[in-house]
Structures are given as structure tokens and as C-alpha cells.
mmCIF file of C-alpha atoms in Angstrom:
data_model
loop_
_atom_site.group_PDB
_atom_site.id
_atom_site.type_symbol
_atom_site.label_atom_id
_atom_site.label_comp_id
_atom_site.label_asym_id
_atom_site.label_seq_id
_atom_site.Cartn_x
_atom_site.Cartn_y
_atom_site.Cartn_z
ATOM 1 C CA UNK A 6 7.952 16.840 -5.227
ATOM 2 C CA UNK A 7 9.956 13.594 -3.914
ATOM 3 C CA UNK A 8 8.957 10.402 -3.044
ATOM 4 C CA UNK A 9 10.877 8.287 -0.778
ATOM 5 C CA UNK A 10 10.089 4.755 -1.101
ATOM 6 C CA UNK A 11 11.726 1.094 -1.384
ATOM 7 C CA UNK A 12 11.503 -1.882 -3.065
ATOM 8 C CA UNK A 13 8.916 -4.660 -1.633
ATOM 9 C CA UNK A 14 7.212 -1.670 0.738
ATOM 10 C CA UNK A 15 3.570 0.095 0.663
ATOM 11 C CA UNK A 16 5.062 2.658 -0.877
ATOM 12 C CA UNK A 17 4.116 1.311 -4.544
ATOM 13 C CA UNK A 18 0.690 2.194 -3.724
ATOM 14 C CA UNK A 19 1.377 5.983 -3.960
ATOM 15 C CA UNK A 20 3.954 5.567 -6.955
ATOM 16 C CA UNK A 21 1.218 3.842 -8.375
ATOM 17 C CA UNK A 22 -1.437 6.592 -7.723
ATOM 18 C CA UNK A 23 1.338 9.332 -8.482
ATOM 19 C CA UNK A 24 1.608 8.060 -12.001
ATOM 20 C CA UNK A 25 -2.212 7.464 -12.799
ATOM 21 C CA UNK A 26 -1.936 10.673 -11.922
ATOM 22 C CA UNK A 27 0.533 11.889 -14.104
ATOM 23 C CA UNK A 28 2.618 13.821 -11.702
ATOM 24 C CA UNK A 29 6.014 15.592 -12.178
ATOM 25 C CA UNK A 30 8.396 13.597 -8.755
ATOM 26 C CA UNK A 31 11.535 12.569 -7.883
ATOM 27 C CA UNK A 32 11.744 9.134 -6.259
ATOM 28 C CA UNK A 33 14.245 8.774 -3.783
ATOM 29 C CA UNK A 34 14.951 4.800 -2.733
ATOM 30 C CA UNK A 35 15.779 4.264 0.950
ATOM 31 C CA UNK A 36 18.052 1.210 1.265
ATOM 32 C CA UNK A 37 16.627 -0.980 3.828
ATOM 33 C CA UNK A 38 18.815 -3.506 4.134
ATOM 34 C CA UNK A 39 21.415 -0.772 4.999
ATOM 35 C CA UNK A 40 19.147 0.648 7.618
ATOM 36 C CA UNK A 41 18.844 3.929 5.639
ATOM 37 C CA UNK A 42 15.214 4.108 6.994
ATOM 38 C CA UNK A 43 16.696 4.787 10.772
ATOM 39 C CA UNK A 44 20.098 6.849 9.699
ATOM 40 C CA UNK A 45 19.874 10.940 10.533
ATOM 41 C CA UNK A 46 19.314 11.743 7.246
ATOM 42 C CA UNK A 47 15.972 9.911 6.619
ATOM 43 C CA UNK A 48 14.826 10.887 10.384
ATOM 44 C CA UNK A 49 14.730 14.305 9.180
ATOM 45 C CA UNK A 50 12.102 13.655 6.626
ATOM 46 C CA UNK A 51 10.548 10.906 8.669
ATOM 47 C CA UNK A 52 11.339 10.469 12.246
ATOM 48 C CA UNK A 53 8.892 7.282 12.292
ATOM 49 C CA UNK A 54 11.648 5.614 10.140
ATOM 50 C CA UNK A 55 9.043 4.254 7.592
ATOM 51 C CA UNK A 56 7.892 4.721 3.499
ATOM 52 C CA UNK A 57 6.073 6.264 2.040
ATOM 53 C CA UNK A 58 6.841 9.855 2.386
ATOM 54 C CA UNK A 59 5.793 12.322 0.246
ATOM 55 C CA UNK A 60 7.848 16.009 0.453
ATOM 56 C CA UNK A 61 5.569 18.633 -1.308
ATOM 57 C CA UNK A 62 5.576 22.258 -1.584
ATOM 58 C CA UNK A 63 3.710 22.682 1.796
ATOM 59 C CA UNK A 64 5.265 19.675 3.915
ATOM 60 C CA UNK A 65 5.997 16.434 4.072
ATOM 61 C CA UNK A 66 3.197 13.674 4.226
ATOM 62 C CA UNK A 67 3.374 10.497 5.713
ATOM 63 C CA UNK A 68 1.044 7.589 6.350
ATOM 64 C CA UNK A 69 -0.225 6.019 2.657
ATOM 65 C CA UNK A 70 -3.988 6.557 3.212
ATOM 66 C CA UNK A 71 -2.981 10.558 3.745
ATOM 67 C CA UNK A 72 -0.547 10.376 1.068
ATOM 68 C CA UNK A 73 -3.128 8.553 -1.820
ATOM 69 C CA UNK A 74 -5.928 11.115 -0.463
ATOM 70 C CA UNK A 75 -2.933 14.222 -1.094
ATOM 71 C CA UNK A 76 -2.701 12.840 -4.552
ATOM 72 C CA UNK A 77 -6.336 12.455 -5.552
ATOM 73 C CA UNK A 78 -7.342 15.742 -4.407
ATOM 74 C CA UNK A 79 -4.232 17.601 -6.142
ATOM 75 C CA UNK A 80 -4.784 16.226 -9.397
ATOM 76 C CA UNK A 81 -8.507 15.928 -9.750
ATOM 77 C CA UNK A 82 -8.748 15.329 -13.366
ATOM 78 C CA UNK A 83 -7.380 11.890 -12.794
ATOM 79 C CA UNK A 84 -10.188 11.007 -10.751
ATOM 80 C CA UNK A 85 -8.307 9.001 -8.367
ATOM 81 C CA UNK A 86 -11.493 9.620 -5.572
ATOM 82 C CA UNK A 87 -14.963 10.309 -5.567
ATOM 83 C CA UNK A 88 -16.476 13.635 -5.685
ATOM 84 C CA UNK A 89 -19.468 12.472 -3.740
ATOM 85 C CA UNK A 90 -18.828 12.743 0.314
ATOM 86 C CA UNK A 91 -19.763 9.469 1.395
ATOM 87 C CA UNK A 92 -17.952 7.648 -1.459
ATOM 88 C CA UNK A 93 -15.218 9.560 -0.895
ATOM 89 C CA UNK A 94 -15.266 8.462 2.859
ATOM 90 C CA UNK A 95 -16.142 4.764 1.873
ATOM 91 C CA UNK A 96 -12.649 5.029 -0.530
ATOM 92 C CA UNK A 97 -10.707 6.395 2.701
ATOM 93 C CA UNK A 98 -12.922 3.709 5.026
ATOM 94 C CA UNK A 99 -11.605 0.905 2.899
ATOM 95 C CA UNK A 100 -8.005 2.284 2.967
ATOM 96 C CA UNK A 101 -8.055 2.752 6.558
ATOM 97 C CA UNK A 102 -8.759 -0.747 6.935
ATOM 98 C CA UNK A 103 -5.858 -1.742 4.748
ATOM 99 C CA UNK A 104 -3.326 0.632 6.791
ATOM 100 C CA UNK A 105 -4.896 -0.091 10.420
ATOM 101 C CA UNK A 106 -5.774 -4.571 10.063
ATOM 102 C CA UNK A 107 -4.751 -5.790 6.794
ATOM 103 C CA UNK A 108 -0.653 -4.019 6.441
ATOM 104 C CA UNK A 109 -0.385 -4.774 10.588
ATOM 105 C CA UNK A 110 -1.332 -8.965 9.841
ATOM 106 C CA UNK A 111 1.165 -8.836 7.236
ATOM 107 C CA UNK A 112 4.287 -7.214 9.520
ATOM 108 C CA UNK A 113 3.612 -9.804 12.046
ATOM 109 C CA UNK A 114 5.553 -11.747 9.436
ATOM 110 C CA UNK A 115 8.891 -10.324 9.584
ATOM 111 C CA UNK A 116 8.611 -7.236 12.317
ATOM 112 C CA UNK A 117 7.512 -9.011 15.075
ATOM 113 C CA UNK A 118 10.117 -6.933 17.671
ATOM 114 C CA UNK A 119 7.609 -4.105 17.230
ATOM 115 C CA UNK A 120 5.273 -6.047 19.650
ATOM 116 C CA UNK A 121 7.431 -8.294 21.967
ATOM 117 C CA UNK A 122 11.159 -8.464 23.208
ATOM 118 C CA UNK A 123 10.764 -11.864 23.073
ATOM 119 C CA UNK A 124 12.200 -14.530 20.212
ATOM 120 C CA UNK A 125 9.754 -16.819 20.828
ATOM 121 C CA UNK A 126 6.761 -14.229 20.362
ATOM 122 C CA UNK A 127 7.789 -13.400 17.098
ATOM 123 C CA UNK A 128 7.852 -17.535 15.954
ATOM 124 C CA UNK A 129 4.031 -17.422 17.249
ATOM 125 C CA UNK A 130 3.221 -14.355 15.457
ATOM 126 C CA UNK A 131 4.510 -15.652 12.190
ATOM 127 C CA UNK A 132 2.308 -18.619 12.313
ATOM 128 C CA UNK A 133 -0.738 -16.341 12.208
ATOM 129 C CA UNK A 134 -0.167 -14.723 9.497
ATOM 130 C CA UNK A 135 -1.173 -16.889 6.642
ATOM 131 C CA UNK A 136 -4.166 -17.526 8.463
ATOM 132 C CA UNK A 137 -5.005 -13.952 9.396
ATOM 133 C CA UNK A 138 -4.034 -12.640 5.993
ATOM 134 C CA UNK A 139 -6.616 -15.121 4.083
ATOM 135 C CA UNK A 140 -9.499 -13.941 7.189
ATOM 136 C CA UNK A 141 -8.407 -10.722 5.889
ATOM 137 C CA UNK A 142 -8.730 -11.146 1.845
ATOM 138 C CA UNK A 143 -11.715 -13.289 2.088
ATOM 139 C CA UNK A 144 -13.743 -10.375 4.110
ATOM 140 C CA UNK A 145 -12.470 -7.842 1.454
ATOM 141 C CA UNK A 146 -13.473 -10.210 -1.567
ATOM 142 C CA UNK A 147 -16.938 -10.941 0.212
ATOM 143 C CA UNK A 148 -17.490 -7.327 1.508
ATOM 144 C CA UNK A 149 -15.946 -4.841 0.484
ATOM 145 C CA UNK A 150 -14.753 -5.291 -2.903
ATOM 146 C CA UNK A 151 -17.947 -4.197 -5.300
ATOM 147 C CA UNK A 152 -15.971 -4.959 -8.784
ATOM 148 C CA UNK A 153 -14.827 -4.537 -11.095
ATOM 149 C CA UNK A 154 -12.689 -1.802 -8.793
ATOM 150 C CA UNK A 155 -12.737 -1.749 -5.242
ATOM 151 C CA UNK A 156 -15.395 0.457 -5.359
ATOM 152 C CA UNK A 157 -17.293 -0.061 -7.531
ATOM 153 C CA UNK A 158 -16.859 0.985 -11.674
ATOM 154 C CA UNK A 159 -14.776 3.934 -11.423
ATOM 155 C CA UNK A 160 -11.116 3.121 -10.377
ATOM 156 C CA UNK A 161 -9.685 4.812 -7.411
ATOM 157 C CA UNK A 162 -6.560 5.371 -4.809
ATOM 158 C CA UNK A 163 -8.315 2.102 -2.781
ATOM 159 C CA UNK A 164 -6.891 0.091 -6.281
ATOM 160 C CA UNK A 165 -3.375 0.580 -6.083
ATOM 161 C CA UNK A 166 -3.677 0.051 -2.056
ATOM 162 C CA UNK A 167 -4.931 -3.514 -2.568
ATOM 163 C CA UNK A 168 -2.912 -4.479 -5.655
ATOM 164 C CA UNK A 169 -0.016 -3.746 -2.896
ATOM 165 C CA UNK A 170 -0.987 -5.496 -0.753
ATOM 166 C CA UNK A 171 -2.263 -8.123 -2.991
ATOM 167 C CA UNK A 172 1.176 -8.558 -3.948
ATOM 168 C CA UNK A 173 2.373 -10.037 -0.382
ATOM 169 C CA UNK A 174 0.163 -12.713 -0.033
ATOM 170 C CA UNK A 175 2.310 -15.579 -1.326
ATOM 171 C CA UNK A 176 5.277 -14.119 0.364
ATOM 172 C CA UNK A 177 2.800 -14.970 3.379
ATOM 173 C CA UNK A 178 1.754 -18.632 1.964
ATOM 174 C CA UNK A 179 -1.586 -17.366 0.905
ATOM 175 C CA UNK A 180 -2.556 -18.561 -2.855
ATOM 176 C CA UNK A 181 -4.732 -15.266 -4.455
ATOM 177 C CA UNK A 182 -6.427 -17.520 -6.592
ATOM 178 C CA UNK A 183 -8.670 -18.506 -4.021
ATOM 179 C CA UNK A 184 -10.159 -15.114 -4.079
ATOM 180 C CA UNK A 185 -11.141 -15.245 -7.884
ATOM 181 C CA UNK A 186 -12.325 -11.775 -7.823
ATOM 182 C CA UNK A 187 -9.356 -10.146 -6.045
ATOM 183 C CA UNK A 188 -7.194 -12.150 -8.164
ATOM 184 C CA UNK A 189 -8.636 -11.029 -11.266
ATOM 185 C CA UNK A 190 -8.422 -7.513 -9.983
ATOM 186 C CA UNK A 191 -4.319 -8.312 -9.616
ATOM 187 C CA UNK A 192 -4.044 -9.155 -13.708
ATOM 188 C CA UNK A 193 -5.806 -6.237 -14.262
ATOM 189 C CA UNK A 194 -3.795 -3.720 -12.473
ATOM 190 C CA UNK A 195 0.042 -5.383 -13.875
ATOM 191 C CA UNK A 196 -1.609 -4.680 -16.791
ATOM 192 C CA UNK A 197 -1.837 -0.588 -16.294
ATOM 193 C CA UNK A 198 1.023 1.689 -17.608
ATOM 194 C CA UNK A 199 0.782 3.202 -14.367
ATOM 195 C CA UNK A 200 1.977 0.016 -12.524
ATOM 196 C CA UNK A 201 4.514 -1.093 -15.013
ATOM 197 C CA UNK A 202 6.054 2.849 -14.297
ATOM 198 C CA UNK A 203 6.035 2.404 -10.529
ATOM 199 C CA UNK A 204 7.323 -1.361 -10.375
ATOM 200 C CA UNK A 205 10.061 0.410 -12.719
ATOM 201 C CA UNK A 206 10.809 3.192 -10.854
ATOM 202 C CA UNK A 207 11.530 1.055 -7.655
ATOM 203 C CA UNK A 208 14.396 -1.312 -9.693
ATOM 204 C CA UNK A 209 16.427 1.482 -10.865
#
């Protein structure tokens, strides 16, 4: 099994969840900044020129939501997801949300071509984003977040989604210690094995 990936990217979610996990993978780093992510070779595993992607014995996944459900479901014993239905859909309700409002906010930072040809577009979208990031933390903190995991007592694939994403927010000028409980949901997570692996895996 390989995982291509890249430094700074969503794609630490699933290295995250793939060693909680303790999965057997290859990580393959796709160089950004030398467009590797748009080259013919990358375009064969993923012709929407993004990261994760997760090559497996039946396919290749894309999208992290699909990709963190893949790896809960494959190794159950690490009880990365609920075995009750509606928790289970709760867990993929609250990563939808992170995918489909909260990772789209943040690209407004620095992919702003993906919505307008023009220059002047992108300057306005960038000065939404602190703004639209801290709307965005502040509903999860107040509403979604039960604690001391995202959902609830029992860790699960939503955790490594939002330490990901937690991880951006001063890159987009929003301090995380004003939401104490998302913050303190941060220290725990650098503090996992799991997450010292993955951060590792992605600087060699």
C-alpha cells in the first residue's frame, strides 16, 4: 500500500490515521513546489492533481474523508470509527464538513485561481480567510466538538482531520488559543506516537 502525500497538505490526516492504525505503507512525497502534483506521472494515480491518495490492493482512493473511512474499516481493531451507524455517520458528517467548508476557507488563502481569473479576486479572497477560518473553529468548538475527542471519549479518524487542519490556523492569522478546547485537543494529539511518525515521515 502507498501513500502519496506532501509536506504542509491534508494528507497528514491519513498518515496520521494510517499509523494509529498500525499499517504496513510506503509513503511517496509529491514535490509541490516542482509541480510534481500536475506532471504525467502523478496524473496517472490522480488525475485531480491533489494529496492524499491512497493505492491499495483494490484501487486507488482519493478524497481524505474516503481515505480515513478506508482505513478505519480495514483495520478495525484500532477503532479508528464507531461501530454504531449513526456515530459512524456523525464521524463521516463532521469530516465532510472539514473537506466540503472548513479545507475550501483555508485554500482561499493561497489557491485563489481555482475560483477567478482575476488578480484582484484572489487579494479579496485572502482577506476572508482569517475571518472565515475563526467562524469556522468557533462553530466546531461550540458544536461539534463533544471532548475530550471530537466525538466524544473514544478517539477517531475525525481527530487527526482537525489536528490538520488545526495546524493552519496561524498560517491564516488565527490564534488557536482562543478556542481553549480545540487548542487543548492540538497538545494532545503532538503528543501521540502516531503524530510524531507521520510529521516524520513527511521530512524525510
Amino acid at each position: 500500500m502507498k501513500l502519496y502525500c506532501a509536506p504542509g497538505t491534508v494528507s497528514l490526516a491519513a498518515l496520521i490515521a494510517l499509523e494509529e492504525a498500525g499499517a504496513e505503507y510506503e509513503t511517496v512525497l509529491v514535490n509541490f513546489a516542482r509541480n510534481e502534483q500536475r506532471g504525467p506521472g502523478y496524473a496517472a494515480v490522480n488525475p485531480k492533481a491533489r494529496v492524499p491518495s491512497l493505492e491499495t490492493a483494490h484501487g486507488i482512493l482519493t478524497e481524505t474523508p474516503a481515505i480515513l473511512s478506508y482505513i478505519a474499516q480495514t483495520w478495525p481493531a484500532a477503532k479508528l470509527a464507531p461501530s454504531d451507524p449513526f456515530a459512524y455517520a456523525k464521524m463521516q458528517e463532521f469530516n465532510a464538513y472539514l473537506c466540503g467548508t472548513a479545507h475550501v476557507a483555508h485554500a482561499h488563502r493561497m489557491r485563489g485561481a481555482r475560483w477567478s481569473d482575476d488578480p484582484a479576486v484572489w487579494e479579496n479572497l485572502k482577506l476572508k480567510v482569517p475571518a472565515n477560518m475563526a467562524e469556522i473553529f468557533s462553530l466546531i468548538q461550540s458544536s461539534l466538538f463533544k471532548g475530550p475527542w471530537v466525538l466524544g471519549d473514544a478517539f477517531s479518524t475525525c481527530d487527526p482531520y482537525l489536528f490538520t487542519l488545526a495546524c493552519w490556523l496561524e498560517s491564516d492569522s488565527v490564534n488557536i488559543a482562543d478556542f481553549p478546547a480545540i487548542h487543548d485537543h492540538y497538545k494532545r494529539m503532538i503528543e501521540r506516537p502516531a503524530v510524531a511518525r507521520a510529521i516524520a515521515r513527511l521530512s524525510t
